[in-house]
Coordinates of C-alpha atoms in Angstrom, one line a residue:
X14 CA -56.0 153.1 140.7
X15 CA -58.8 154.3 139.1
X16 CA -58.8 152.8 135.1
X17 CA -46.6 144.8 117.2
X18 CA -46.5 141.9 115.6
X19 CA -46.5 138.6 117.3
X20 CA -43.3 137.5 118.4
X21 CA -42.7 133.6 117.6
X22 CA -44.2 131.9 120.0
X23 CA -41.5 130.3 122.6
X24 CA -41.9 126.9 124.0
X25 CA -45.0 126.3 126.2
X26 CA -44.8 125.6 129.5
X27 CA -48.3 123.7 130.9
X28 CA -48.8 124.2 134.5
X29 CA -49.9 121.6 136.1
X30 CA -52.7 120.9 139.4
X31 CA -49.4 119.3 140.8
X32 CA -47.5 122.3 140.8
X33 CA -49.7 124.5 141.9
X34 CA -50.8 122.4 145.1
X35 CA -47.1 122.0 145.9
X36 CA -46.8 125.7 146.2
X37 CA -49.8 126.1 148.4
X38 CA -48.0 123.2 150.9
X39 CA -45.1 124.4 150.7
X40 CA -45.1 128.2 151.0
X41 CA -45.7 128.1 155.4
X42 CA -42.6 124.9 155.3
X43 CA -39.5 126.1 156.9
X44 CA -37.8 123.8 155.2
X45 CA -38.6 125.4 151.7
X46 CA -36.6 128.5 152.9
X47 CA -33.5 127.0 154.2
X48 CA -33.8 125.5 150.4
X49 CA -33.7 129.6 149.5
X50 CA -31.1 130.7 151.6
X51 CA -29.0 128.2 149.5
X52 CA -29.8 129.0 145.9
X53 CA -29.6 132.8 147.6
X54 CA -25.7 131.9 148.2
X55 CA -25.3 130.3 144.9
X56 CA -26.7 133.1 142.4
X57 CA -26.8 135.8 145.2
X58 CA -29.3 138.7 144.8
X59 CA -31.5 140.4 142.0
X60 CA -29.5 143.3 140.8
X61 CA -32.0 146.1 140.3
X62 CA -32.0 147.9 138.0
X63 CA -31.2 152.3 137.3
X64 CA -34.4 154.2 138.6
X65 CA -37.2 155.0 136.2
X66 CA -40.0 157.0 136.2
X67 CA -43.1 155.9 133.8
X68 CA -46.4 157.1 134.1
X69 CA -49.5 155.0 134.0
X70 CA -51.6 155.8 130.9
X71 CA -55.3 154.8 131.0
X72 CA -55.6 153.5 127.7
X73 CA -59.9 153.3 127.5
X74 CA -60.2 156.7 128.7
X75 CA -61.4 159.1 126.7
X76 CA -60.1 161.6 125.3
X77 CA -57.1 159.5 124.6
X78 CA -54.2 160.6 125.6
X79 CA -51.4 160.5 122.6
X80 CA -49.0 158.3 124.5
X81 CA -47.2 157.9 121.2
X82 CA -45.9 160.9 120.6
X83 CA -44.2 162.0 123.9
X84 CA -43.3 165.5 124.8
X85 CA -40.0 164.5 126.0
X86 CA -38.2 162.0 128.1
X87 CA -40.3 162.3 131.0
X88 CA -43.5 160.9 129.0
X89 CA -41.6 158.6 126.7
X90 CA -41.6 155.3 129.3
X91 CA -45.1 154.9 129.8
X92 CA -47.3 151.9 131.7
X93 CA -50.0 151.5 130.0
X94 CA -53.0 150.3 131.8
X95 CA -55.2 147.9 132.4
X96 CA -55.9 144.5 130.9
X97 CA -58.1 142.4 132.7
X98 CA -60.1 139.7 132.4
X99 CA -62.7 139.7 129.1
X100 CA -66.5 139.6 130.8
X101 CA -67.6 136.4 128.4
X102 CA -64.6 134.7 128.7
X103 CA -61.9 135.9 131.9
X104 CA -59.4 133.8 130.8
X105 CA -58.7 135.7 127.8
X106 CA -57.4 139.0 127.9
X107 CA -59.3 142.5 127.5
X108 CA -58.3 146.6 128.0
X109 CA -60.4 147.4 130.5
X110 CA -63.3 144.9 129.6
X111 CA -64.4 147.0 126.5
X112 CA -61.7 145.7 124.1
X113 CA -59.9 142.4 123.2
X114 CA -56.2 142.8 122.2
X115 CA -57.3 142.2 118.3
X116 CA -60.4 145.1 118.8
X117 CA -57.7 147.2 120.6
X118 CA -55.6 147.4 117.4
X119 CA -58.3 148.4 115.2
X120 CA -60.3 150.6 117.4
X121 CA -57.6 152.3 119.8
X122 CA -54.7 151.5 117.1
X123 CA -52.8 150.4 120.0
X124 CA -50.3 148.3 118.2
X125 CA -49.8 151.0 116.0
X126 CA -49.3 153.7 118.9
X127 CA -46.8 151.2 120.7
X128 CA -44.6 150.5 117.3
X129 CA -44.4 154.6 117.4
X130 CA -43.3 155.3 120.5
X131 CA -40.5 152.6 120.5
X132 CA -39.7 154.4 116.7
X133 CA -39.0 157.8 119.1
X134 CA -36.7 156.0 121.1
X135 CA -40.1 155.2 124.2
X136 CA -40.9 152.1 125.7
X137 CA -44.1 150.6 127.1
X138 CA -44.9 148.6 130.3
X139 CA -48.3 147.2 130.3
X140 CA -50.0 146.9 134.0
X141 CA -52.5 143.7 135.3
X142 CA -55.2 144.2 136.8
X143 CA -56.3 148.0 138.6
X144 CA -59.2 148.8 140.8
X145 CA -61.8 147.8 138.8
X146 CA -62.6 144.5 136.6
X147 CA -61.0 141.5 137.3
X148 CA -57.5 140.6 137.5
X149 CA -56.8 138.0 135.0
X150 CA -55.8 135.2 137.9
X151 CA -58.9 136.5 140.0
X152 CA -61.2 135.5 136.8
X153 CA -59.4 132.5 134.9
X154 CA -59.1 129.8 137.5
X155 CA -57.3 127.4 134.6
X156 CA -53.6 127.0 135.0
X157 CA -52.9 126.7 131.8
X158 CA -55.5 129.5 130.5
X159 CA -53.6 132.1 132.4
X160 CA -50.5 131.5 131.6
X161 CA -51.7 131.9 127.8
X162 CA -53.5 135.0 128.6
X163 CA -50.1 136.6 129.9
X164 CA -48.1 135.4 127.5
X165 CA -50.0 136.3 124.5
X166 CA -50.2 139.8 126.1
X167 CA -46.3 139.8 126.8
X168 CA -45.9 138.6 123.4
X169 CA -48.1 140.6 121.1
X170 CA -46.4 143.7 122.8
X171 CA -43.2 142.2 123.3
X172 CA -42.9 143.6 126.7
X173 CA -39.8 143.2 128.7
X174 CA -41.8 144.4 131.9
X175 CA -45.1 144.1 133.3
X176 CA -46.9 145.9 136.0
X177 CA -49.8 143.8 138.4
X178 CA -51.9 146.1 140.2
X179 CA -53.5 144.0 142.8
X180 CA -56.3 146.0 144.7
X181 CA -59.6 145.8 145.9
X182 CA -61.2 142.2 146.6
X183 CA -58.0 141.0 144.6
X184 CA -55.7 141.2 147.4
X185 CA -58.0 138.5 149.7
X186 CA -58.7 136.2 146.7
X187 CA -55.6 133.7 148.1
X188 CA -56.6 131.2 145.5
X189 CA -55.8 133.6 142.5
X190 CA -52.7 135.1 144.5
X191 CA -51.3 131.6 144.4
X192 CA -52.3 131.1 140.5
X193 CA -50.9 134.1 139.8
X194 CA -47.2 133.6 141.4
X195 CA -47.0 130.3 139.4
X196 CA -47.9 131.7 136.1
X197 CA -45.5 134.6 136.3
X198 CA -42.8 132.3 138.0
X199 CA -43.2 130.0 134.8
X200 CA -43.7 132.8 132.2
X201 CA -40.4 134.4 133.7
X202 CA -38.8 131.2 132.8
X203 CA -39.8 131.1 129.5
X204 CA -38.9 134.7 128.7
X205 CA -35.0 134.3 129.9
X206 CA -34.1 133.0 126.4
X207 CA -35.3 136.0 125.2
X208 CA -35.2 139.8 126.8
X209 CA -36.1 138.9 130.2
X210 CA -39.1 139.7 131.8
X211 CA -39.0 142.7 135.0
X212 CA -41.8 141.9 136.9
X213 CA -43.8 145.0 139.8
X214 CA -46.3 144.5 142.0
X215 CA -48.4 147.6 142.7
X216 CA -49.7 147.4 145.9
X217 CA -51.8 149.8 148.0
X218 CA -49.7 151.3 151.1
X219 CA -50.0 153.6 154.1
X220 CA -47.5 155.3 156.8
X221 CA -47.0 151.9 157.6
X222 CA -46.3 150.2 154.6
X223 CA -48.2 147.2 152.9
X224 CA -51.4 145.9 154.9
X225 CA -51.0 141.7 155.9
X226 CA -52.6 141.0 152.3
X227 CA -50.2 143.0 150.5
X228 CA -47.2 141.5 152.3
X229 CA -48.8 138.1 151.8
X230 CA -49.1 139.1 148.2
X231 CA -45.4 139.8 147.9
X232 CA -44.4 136.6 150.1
X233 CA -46.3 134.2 147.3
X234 CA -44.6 135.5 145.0
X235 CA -41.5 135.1 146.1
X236 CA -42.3 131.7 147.4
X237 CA -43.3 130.8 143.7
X238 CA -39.5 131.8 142.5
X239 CA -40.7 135.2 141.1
X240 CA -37.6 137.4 140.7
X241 CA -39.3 140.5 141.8
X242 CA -38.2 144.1 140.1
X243 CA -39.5 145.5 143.0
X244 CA -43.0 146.4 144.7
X245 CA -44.5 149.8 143.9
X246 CA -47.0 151.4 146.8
X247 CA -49.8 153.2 145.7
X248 CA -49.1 156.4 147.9
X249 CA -52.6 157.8 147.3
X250 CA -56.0 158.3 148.9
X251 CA -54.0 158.0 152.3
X252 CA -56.7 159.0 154.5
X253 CA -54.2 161.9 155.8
X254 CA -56.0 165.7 154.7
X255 CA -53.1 167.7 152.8
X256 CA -53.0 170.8 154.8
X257 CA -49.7 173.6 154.9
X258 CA -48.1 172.1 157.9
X259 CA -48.5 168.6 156.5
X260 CA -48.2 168.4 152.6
X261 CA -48.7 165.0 151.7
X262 CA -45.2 164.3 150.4
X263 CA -44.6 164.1 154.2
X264 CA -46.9 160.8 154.3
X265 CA -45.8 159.7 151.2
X266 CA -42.3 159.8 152.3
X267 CA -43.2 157.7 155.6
X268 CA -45.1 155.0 152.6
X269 CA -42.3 154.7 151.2
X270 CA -39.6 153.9 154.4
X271 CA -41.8 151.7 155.8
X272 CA -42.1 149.6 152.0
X273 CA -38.2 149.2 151.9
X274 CA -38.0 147.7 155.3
X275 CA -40.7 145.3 154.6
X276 CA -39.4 144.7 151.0
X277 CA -36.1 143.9 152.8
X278 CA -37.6 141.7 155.4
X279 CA -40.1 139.8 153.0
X280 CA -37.2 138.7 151.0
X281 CA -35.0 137.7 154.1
X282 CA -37.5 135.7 154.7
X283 CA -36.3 133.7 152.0
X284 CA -33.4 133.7 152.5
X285 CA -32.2 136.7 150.3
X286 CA -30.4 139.2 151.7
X287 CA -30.4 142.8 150.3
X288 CA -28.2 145.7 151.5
X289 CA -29.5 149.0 151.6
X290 CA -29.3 150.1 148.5
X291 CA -30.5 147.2 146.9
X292 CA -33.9 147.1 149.0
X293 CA -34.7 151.5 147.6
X294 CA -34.2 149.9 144.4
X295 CA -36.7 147.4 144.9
X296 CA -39.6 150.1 146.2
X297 CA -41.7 152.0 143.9
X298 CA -43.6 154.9 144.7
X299 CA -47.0 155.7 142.7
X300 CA -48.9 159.2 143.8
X301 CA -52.3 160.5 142.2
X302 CA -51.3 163.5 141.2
X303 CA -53.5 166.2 142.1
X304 CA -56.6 165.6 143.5
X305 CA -57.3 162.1 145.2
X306 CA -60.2 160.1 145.7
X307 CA -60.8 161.8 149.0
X308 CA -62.1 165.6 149.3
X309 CA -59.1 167.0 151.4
X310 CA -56.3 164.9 150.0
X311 CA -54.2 167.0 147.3
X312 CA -50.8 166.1 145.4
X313 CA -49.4 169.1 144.8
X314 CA -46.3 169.9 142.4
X315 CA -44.1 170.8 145.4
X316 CA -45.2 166.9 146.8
X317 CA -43.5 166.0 143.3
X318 CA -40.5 167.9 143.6
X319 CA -40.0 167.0 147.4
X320 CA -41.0 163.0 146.0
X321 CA -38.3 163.4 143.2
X322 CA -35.9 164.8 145.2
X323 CA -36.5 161.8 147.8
X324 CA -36.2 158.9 145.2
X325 CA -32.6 160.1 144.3
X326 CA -31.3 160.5 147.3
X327 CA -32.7 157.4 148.6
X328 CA -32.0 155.5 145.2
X329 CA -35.8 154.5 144.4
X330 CA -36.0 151.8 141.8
X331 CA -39.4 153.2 140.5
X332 CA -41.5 156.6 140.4
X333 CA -44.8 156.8 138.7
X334 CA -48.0 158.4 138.9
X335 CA -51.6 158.5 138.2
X336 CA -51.8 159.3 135.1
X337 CA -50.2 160.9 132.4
X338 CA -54.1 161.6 131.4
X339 CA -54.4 164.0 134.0
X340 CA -51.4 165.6 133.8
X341 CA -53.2 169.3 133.0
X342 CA -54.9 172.3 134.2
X343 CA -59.2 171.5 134.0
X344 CA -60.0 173.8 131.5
X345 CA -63.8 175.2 130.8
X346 CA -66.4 174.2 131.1
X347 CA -64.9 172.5 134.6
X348 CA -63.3 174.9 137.3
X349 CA -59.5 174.9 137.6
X350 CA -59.5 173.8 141.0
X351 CA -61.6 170.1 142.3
X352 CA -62.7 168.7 144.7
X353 CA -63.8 165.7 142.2
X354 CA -61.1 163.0 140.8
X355 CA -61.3 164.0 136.9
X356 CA -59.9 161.6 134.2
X357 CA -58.7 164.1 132.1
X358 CA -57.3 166.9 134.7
X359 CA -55.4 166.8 137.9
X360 CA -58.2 169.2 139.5
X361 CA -55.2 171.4 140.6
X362 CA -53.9 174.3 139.3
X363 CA -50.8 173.2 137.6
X364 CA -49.5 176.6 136.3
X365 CA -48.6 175.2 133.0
X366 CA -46.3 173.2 134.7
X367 CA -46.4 169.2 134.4
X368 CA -46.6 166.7 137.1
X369 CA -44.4 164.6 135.2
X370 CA -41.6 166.9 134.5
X371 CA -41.1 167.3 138.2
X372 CA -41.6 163.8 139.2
X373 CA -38.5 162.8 136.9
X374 CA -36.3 165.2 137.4
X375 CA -32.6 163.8 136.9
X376 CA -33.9 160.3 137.3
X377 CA -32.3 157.9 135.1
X378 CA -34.6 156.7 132.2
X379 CA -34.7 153.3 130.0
X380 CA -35.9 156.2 127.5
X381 CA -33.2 158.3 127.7
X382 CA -33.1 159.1 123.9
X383 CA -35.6 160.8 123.8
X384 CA -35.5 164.6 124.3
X385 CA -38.1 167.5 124.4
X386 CA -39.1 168.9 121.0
X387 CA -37.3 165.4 119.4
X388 CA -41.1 163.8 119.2
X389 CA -42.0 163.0 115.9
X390 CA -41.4 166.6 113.6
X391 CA -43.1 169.5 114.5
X392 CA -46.1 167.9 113.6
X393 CA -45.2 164.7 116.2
X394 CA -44.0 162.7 113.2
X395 CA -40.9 159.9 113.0
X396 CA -37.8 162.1 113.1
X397 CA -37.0 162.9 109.8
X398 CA -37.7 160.5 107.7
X399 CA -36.8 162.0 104.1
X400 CA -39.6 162.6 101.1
X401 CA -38.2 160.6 98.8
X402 CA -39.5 158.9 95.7
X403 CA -38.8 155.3 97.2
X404 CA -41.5 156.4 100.2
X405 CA -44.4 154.6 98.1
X406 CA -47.8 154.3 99.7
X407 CA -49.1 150.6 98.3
X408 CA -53.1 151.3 98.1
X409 CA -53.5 147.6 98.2
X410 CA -51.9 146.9 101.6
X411 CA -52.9 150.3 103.0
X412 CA -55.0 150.3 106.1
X413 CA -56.6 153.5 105.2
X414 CA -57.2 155.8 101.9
X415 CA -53.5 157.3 100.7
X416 CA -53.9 161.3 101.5
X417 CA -54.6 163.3 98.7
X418 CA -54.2 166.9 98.4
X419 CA -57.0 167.9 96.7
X420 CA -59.1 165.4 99.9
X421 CA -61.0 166.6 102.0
X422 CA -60.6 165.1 105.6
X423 CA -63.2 165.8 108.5
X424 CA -62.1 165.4 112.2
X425 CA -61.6 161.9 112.9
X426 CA -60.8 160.7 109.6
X427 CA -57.5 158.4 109.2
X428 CA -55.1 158.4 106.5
X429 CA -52.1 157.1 105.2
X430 CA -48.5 159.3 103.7
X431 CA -45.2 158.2 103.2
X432 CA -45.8 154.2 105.2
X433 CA -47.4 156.8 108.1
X434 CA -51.2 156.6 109.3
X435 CA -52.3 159.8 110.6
X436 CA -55.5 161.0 112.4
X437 CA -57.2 164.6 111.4
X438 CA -57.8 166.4 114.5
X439 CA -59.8 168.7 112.7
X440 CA -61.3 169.7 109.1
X441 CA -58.5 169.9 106.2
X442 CA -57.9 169.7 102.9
X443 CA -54.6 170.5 101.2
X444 CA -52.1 170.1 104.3
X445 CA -49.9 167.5 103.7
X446 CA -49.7 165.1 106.9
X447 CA -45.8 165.8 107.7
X448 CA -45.9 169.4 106.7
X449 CA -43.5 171.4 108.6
X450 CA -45.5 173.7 111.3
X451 CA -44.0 175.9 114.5
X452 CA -45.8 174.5 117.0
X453 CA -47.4 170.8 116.6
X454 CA -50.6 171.8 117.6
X455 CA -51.3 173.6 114.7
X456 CA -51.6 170.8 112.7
X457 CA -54.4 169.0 111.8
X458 CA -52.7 165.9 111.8
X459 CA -52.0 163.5 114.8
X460 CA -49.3 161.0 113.6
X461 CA -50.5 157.3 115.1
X462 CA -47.9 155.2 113.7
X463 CA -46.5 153.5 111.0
X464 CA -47.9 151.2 108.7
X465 CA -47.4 147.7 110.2
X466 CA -46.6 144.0 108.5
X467 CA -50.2 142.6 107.8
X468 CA -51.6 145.6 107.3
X469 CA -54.3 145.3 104.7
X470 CA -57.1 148.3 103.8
X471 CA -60.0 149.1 105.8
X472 CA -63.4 149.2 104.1
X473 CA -64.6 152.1 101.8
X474 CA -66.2 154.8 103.4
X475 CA -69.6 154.6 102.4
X476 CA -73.2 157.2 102.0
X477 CA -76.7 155.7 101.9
X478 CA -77.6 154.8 98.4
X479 CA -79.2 157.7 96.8
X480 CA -77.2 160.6 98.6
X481 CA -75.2 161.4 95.4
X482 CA -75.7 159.9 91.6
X483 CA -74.7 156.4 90.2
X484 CA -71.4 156.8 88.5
X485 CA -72.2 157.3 84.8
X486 CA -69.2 155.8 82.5
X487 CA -71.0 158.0 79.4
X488 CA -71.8 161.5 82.1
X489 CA -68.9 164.4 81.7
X490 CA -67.7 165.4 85.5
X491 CA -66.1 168.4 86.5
X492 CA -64.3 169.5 89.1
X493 CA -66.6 169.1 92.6
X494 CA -68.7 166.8 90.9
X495 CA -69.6 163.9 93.4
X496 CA -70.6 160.4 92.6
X497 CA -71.3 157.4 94.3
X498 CA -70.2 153.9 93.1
X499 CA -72.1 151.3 94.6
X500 CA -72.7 153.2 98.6
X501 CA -69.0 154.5 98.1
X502 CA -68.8 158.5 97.5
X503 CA -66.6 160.3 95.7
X504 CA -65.9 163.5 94.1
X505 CA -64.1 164.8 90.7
X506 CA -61.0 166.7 91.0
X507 CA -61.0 168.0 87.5
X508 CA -62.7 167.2 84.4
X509 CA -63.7 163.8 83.4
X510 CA -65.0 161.4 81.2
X511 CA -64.9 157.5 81.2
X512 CA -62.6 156.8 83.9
X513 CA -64.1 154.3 86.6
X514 CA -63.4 155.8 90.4
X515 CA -61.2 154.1 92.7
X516 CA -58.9 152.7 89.5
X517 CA -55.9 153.6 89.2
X518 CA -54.8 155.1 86.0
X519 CA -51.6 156.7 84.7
X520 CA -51.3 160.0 85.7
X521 CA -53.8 159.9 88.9
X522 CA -57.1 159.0 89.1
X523 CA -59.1 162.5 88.9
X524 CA -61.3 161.0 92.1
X525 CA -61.2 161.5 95.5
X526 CA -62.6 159.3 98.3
X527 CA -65.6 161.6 100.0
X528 CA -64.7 160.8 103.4
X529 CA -68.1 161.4 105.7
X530 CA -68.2 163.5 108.9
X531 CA -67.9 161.3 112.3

């Protein structure tokens, strides 16, 4: 497809050079399988689990799509994606190349974001991997380096599933196939102390179902002793033009008939047998909605309703799409209608309708709490969480300046209010962050999240020297003077005499941060 804090750390499990040869001998050995078919007999099957829908999210795309704050159910189980090899070093984990996970916190607030949508009653699923970049197991050719990079990303979000988009070169690489089915295998083991760990491949499929690669993909895996949640086809850039007679749900459907038989047959192979229903709940189905890659290929919003009304009847463990990001009407200066993938909008007219709302449709959701117009307040904060005294905001272990109500606060500039850190989306002054509005859009707050554990306060905005006056502890300052102590501006809010900015003082300090236009 195109683009919290730490839990304790369980006990480490090295791979060893041993291991991994082992697998590679032993995944063609008949004999391995008939050792299958009787640990199949003894535990029996993989239960799936209820169907889900949860759309991708590209998280370095920009704008940013405000995954956090979810309209309703339908955007409130989200996959957020990808994390890839870092370019200087591929066995340690990046978003998308541009961001470690530490960066991705302070720069995307992505911790943050996460901690607020689980607050709403969401959940996040974080994918491997994606058309471009490298795959973690395709760059970090250490054992023991990518199980660490997994497991500190399964960690640090404490996922309970994870998504591996395999695509592209990735799906020839056998070398990193095999390293990846033994890291998962072990970091599975680990995490069965704890939540568990539901593991999808995403795999690119046709009317036919998987290519060889894909099903070979699949086959390591299980060789390794993967419990597979299931294997989700990309259904997209088919190379079948959308026309009236011939919508593309049509093809899509076909994708996904031929994925359960080979799901089934893949994991017959060893040795576990899965009835009917058990096999739909093991096959995902992933459109790009809208326009595709290819000119004449279109995924229209009756392809989701026909899709939706498919999975249910069929019992599909997993719908998705690509991506919540485009989920919208192009809007000026673009055309309404593409021909041209866009990362922000589906290139289709949607109506005012959303791609998502009709993909999920009556599926059953691990976010299930969460209902439209439930998001944070009208303003898309926590539900009601009451102004009371005992809400104290600690200017010491705040990330960013407390608001202020005689601030002002240019587009872009982050605050904190009652333990919340909010974004302005626009100029204010005056409005406080979890004001009460119709229609959440009419704020000039976006609510990122709440303040986390280890928090501590972001550096002083700051002018070049010279653009106001030195604070003058002897100069009278009235209202709308500004100042700047040291490079750090700041302006009076009444009249005053004496009293040093940025110290605290009974009473309120009568100075305001100047916080500088991005």
């Amino acid at each position: 497809m195109t683009s919290l804090p730490s839990a304790p750390t369980p006990r480490r499990t090295r791979v060893s050079l041993l291991r991994l040869g082992v697998l590679l001998l032993t995944v063609g050995l008949t004999g391995w399988f008939g050792f299958q078919a009787i640990s199949a007999v003894a535990l029996g099957p993989a239960k799936p689990g209820p169907s889900t829908f949860s759309g991708y999210v590209d998280v370095t795309a920009t704008p940013s799509y405000a995954f956090e704050t979810p309209d309703g159910p339908a955007q409130s189980d989200v996959t957020l994606a990808f994390v890839v090899s870092d370019t200087q070093d591929p066995c340690v984990p990046s978003w998308g190349a541009y961001y470690s996970l530490d960066s991705a916190a302070a720069d995307l607030e992505l911790d943050r974001r996460v901690r607020q949508l689980r607050e709403v009653g969401g959940d996040v699923r974080v994918s491997f991997g994606g058309q471009a970049n490298s795959e973690l197991a395709v760059g970090c050719t250490d054992p023991d380096g990518l199980l660490d990079a997994y497991r500190s990303v399964v960690e640090r979000y404490s996922l309970t599933t994870i998504d591996l988009d395999i695509e592209g070169g990735a799906l020839d690489d056998t070398a990193s196939i095999a390293r990846r089915a033994v890291a998962i295998a072990t970091l599975q083991d680990e995490r069965l102390a704890d939540d568990g760990l539901a593991v999808w491949l995403t795999l690119p499929v046709g009317p036919t179902g998987l290519t060889a690669a894909g099903e070979q993909v699949v086959s390591q895996m299980l060789a390794a002793g993967v419990d597979l949640a299931g294997v989700n086809g990309m259904t997209m850039n088919l190379g079948v033009p959308t026309t009236a007679s011939q919508p593309q749900s049509d093809v899509i459907i076909d994708s996904a008939t031929a994925l359960h038989d080979q799901v089934s047959a893949l994991h017959e192979q060893v040795g576990i047998s899965l009835t009917e229903t058990q096999a739909w709940g093991k096959v995902g189905i992933t459109p790009m909605i809208g326009q595709n890659d290819i000119p004449n290929e279109r995924f229209t919003l009756a392809d989701a309703a026909i899709v939706n009304q498919f999975a249910r009847d069929t019992g599909v463990g997993l719908v998705s799409m690509w991506s919540l990001n485009r989920d919208g009407t192009c809007t000026a200066p673009l055309p309404s209608v593409l021909t041209v993938v866009q990362t922000s909008c589906s290139g289709v007219d949607q109506g005012g309708q959303l791609f998502a709302e009709a993909l999920a449709v009556d599926l059953p959701s691990s976010s299930a709490g969460v209902t439209s117009g439930e998001s944070p307040a009208p303003v898309a904060s926590p539900p009601a969480a009451p102004a009371t005294p005992q809400v104290v905001d600690d200017p010491e272990t705040s990330p960013y300046p407390i608001w202020d109500p005689l601030g002002t606060y240019p587009a872009g500039t982050k605050i904190v209010w009652r333990q919340q850190v909010y974004e302005a989306k626009f100029w204010t002054s005056g409005f406080a962050p979890d004001s009460a509005v119709a229609n959440a859009a009419d704020s000039p707050w976006s609510l990122l999240g709440p303040v986390l554990p280890g928090d501590t306060p972001a550096p002083l905005p700051t002018l070049p020297e010279g653009s106001y006056p030195q604070w003058d502890e002897e100069e009278v300052y009235t209202a709308g003077s500004r100042v700047q102590l040291g490079l750090v501006p700041y302006e009076a809010k009444w009249w005053t005499q004496g009293i040093e900015p940025g110290v605290s003082v009974e009473g309120g300090t009568p100075w305001v941060l100047v916080m500088p236009a991005r």
